[in-house]
Coordinates of C-alpha atoms in Angstrom, one line a residue:
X1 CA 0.0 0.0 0.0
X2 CA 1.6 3.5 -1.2
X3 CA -0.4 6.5 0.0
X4 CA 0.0 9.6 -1.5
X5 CA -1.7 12.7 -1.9
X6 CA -2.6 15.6 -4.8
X7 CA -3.1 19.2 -4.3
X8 CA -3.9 19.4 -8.4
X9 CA -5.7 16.2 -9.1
X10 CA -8.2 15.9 -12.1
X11 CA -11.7 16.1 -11.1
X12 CA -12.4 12.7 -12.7
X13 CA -10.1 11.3 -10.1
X14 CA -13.3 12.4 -7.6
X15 CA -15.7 10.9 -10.1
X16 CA -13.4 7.6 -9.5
X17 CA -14.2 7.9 -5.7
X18 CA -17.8 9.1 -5.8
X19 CA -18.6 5.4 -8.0
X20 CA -17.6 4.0 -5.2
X21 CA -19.6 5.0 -2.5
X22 CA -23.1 2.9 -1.5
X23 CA -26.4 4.5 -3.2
X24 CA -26.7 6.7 0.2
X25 CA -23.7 7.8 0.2
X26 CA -24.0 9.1 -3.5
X27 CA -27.3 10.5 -2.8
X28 CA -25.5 13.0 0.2
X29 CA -23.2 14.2 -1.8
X30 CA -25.2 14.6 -5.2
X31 CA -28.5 15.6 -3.7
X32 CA -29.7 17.0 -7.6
X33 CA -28.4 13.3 -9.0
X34 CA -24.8 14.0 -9.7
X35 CA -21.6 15.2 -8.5
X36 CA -20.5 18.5 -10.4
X37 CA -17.3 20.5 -10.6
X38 CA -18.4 23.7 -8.6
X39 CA -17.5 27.1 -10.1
X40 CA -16.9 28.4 -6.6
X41 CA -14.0 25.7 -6.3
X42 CA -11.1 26.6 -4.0
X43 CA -9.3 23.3 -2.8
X44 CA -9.2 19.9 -3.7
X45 CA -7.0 17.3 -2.2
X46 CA -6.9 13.1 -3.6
X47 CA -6.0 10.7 -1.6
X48 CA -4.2 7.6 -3.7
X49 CA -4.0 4.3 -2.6
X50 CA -0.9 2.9 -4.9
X51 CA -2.0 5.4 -7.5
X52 CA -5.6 4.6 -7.1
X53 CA -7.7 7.5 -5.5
X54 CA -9.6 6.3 -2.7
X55 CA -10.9 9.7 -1.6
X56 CA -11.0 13.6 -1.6
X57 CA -12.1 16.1 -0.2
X58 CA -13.0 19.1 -1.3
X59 CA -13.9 23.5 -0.4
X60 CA -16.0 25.9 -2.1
X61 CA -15.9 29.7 -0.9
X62 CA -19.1 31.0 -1.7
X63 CA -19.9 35.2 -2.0
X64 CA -21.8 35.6 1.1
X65 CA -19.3 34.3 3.3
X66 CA -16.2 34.5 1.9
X67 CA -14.1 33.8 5.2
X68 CA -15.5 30.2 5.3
X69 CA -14.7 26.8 3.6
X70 CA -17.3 24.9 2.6
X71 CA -16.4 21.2 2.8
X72 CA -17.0 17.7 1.2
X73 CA -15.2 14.7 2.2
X74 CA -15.6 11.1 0.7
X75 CA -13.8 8.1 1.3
X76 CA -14.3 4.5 -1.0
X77 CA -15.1 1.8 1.9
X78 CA -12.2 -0.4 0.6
X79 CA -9.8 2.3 2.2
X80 CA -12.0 3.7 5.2
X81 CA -10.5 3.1 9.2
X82 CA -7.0 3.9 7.7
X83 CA -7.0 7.4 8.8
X84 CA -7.2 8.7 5.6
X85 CA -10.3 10.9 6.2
X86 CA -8.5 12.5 8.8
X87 CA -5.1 13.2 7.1
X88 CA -7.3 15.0 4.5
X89 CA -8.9 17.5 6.8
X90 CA -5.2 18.2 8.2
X91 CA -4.6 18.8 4.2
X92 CA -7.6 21.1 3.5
X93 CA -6.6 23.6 6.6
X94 CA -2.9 23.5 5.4
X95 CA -4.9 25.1 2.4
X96 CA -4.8 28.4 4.6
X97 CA -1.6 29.2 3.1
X98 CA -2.8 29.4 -0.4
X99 CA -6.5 30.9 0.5
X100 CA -7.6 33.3 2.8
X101 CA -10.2 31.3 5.4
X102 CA -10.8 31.0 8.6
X103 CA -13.6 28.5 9.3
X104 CA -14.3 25.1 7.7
X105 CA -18.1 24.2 7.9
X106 CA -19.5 20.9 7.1
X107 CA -23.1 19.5 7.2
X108 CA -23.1 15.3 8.2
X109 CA -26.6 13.2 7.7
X110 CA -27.4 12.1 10.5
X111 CA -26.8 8.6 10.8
X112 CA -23.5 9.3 9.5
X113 CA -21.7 8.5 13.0
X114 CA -18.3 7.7 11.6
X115 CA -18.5 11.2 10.0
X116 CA -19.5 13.2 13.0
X117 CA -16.8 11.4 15.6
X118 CA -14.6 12.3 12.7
X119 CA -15.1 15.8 12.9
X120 CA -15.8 16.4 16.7
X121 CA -12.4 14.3 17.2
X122 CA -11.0 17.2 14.7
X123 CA -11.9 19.8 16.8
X124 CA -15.5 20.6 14.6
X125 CA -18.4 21.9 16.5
X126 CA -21.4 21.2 16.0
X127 CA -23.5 24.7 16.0
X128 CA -27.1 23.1 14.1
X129 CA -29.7 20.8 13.6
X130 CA -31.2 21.0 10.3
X131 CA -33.5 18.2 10.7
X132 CA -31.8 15.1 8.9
X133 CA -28.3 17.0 9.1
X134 CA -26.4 18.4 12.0
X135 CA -23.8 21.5 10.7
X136 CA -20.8 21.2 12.1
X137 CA -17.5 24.3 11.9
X138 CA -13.9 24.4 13.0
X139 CA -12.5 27.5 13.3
X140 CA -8.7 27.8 11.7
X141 CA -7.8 31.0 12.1
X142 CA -5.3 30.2 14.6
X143 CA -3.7 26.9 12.8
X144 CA -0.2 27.2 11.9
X145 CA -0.1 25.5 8.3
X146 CA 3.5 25.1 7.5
X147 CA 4.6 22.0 8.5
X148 CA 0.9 20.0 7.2
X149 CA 2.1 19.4 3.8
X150 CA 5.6 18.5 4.7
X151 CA 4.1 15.2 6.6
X152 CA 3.8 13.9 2.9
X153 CA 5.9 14.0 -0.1
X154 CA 3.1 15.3 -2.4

């Protein structure tokens, strides 16, 4: 097993890791029926299993906030419990040196579990409850960045 990750990877490489997911899954994170590249794109990190990617994750900086990262993680299940989800979250806030952020936000269905220990072990907070979804931020401000990336060769 070779791990490796991509600050620049192709957004077919997410399309790789989105096929893999269960039908729920899918249906979280393409709630109109697919999975588009979004024009308000900021960051994207893959996560390569021997040059396969097994997962991403993904911010969007939208106008009306434009201090806060808007988050989508996804891991295939042949590569989940490896720590992977979490090593991308440390990648996204090393991110901060490139863009100018200071809070990742994140909305989790809720039986998601995995996804919400996830998070609250990253230090999230979880500041709503939108019915089927609890939201969920981490303020980053505060984060020093520069030694993230050098944890990996990437």
């Amino acid at each position: 097993m070779i791990i490796s990750y991509k600050r620049t990877a192709p957004f077919s490489d997410v399309q790789k890791v989105i096929r893999s997911l269960s039908q729920a899954e899918y249906l979280y994170l393409t709630p109109r029926g697919r999975y588009i590249e979004s024009t308000n794109l900021k960051a994207r990190v893959v996560v390569y299993d021997d040059r396969k990617p097994v997962g991403f994750i993904e911010g969007v900086i939208f106008d009306d906030a434009p201090k806060t990262l808007v988050i989508s993680i996804a891991v295939s299940p042949q590569a989940r419990h490896q720590g992977l989800a979490a090593n991308l979250l440390d990648k996204i806030v090393a991110e901060k040196a490139y863009l100018d952020f200071d809070t990742l936000f994140a909305r989790v269905d809720k039986v998601n579990v995995a996804s919400q220990r996830l998070l609250e072990k990253s230090g999230f907070t979880q500041i709503r409850d939108n019915g089927s979804q609890y939201v969920y931020t981490k303020d980053v401000l505060a984060i020093p960045v520069y030694k993230l990336w050098k944890k990996d060769k990437t």
